[in-house]
XYZ file of C-alpha atoms in Angstrom:
129
model
C -0.980 9.221 27.725
C 2.373 10.658 28.218
C 4.346 12.323 26.067
C 7.497 11.840 26.293
C 9.554 9.565 24.513
C 12.663 8.233 26.858
C 12.758 6.883 29.954
C 15.443 7.675 32.907
C 15.782 3.349 33.169
C 16.289 2.922 29.058
C 19.450 1.754 28.176
C 20.896 4.272 25.771
C 20.901 1.484 22.534
C 16.539 1.902 23.472
C 16.929 5.752 22.859
C 18.946 5.316 19.788
C 16.963 3.316 18.255
C 13.450 5.427 19.643
C 15.419 8.003 17.787
C 15.992 6.495 15.268
C 12.324 4.936 14.493
C 10.897 8.271 14.980
C 12.906 10.309 12.562
C 12.149 7.692 9.902
C 8.941 8.741 10.775
C 9.780 12.200 10.268
C 10.980 11.120 7.008
C 8.358 9.597 5.851
C 5.822 11.835 7.155
C 7.795 14.167 4.750
C 8.312 11.079 2.141
C 4.634 11.728 1.047
C 4.095 15.288 2.173
C 6.202 15.944 -0.492
C 4.389 13.181 -3.106
C 1.522 14.945 -2.483
C 3.202 18.430 -3.422
C 4.456 16.799 -7.444
C 1.407 16.279 -8.385
C 0.405 20.118 -7.187
C 3.093 21.072 -9.132
C 2.621 18.558 -12.200
C -0.434 19.785 -13.089
C 1.242 23.650 -12.699
C 3.296 23.090 -15.042
C 0.217 21.087 -17.097
C -1.703 24.268 -16.548
C 0.754 27.228 -16.741
C 3.897 26.252 -18.154
C 3.616 24.264 -21.112
C 7.864 23.320 -20.680
C 8.245 19.509 -21.413
C 11.859 19.544 -19.497
C 10.211 20.832 -16.251
C 7.371 18.756 -16.910
C 9.368 14.750 -17.611
C 11.728 17.162 -14.471
C 8.930 16.666 -12.579
C 7.440 13.152 -13.616
C 10.917 11.579 -12.702
C 11.421 13.895 -9.077
C 7.502 11.688 -8.313
C 9.974 8.556 -9.573
C 12.477 8.855 -7.495
C 10.399 9.850 -4.545
C 8.359 6.879 -4.377
C 12.133 4.594 -4.674
C 12.434 6.777 -1.941
C 9.425 5.961 0.776
C 9.373 2.726 -0.566
C 13.484 2.549 1.033
C 12.195 4.010 3.340
C 9.240 1.902 4.453
C 11.860 -1.467 4.037
C 14.543 -0.095 6.023
C 11.838 0.819 8.698
C 11.237 -3.062 8.368
C 14.542 -3.922 8.759
C 15.108 -1.877 11.545
C 13.232 -3.748 14.226
C 15.977 -6.429 14.093
C 18.475 -3.203 15.824
C 16.884 -4.163 18.977
C 18.440 -8.087 18.720
C 21.778 -6.404 18.935
C 23.358 -6.801 21.843
C 27.844 -6.177 20.778
C 29.293 -3.075 19.506
C 29.441 -4.600 16.222
C 25.659 -4.893 15.509
C 24.949 -1.798 16.823
C 27.551 -0.109 14.484
C 25.915 -2.173 11.768
C 22.123 -0.315 12.211
C 23.676 3.259 12.586
C 26.036 3.251 9.581
C 22.894 2.307 8.045
C 20.430 4.752 10.029
C 22.852 7.403 8.415
C 23.450 5.797 4.903
C 19.218 6.646 5.333
C 19.453 9.634 7.014
C 21.814 11.236 3.674
C 19.879 9.410 0.648
C 17.124 11.353 2.549
C 18.412 14.378 3.090
C 20.343 14.466 -1.186
C 16.143 13.791 -2.241
C 15.141 16.567 -0.242
C 18.152 18.798 -1.992
C 17.160 17.932 -5.202
C 13.238 18.160 -4.728
C 13.875 21.571 -3.872
C 15.970 22.248 -6.201
C 12.910 21.650 -8.137
C 10.354 23.255 -6.361
C 12.578 26.757 -6.598
C 12.614 26.573 -10.695
C 8.858 26.443 -11.285
C 7.726 28.367 -8.731
C 10.170 31.024 -10.710
C 8.534 29.540 -14.233
C 5.387 31.310 -12.221
C 6.888 33.894 -11.104
C 8.282 34.663 -14.393
C 5.140 33.542 -16.244
C 3.080 36.184 -13.713
C 5.322 39.385 -14.605
C 4.143 38.987 -18.656
């Protein structure tokens, strides 16, 4: 089995589609991992920190992560239509849609990392006591 993703004979639009699909797979994999981490962080908060505000933030983040995952899976389904494009306007639509989803993912990732940092710093503070 070849490990190459792109070939010389492929059109630019086909290469872009494959690149975007691969990127989306990475996003969904990351969101699944974040969901697992959130379960651990919620358990840690329950066992060690007992901070109601932090607990609420973690639950909200888990809900947001679930919503983002759903949006990415719906986007993956809709993305299949990009193969059908036969003009620049159609290509531009899918390109802009992909950029919108990239920005949503990156913003969610920043928010998650900030919350995770808050939990980890709180664990360190408790460990020093």
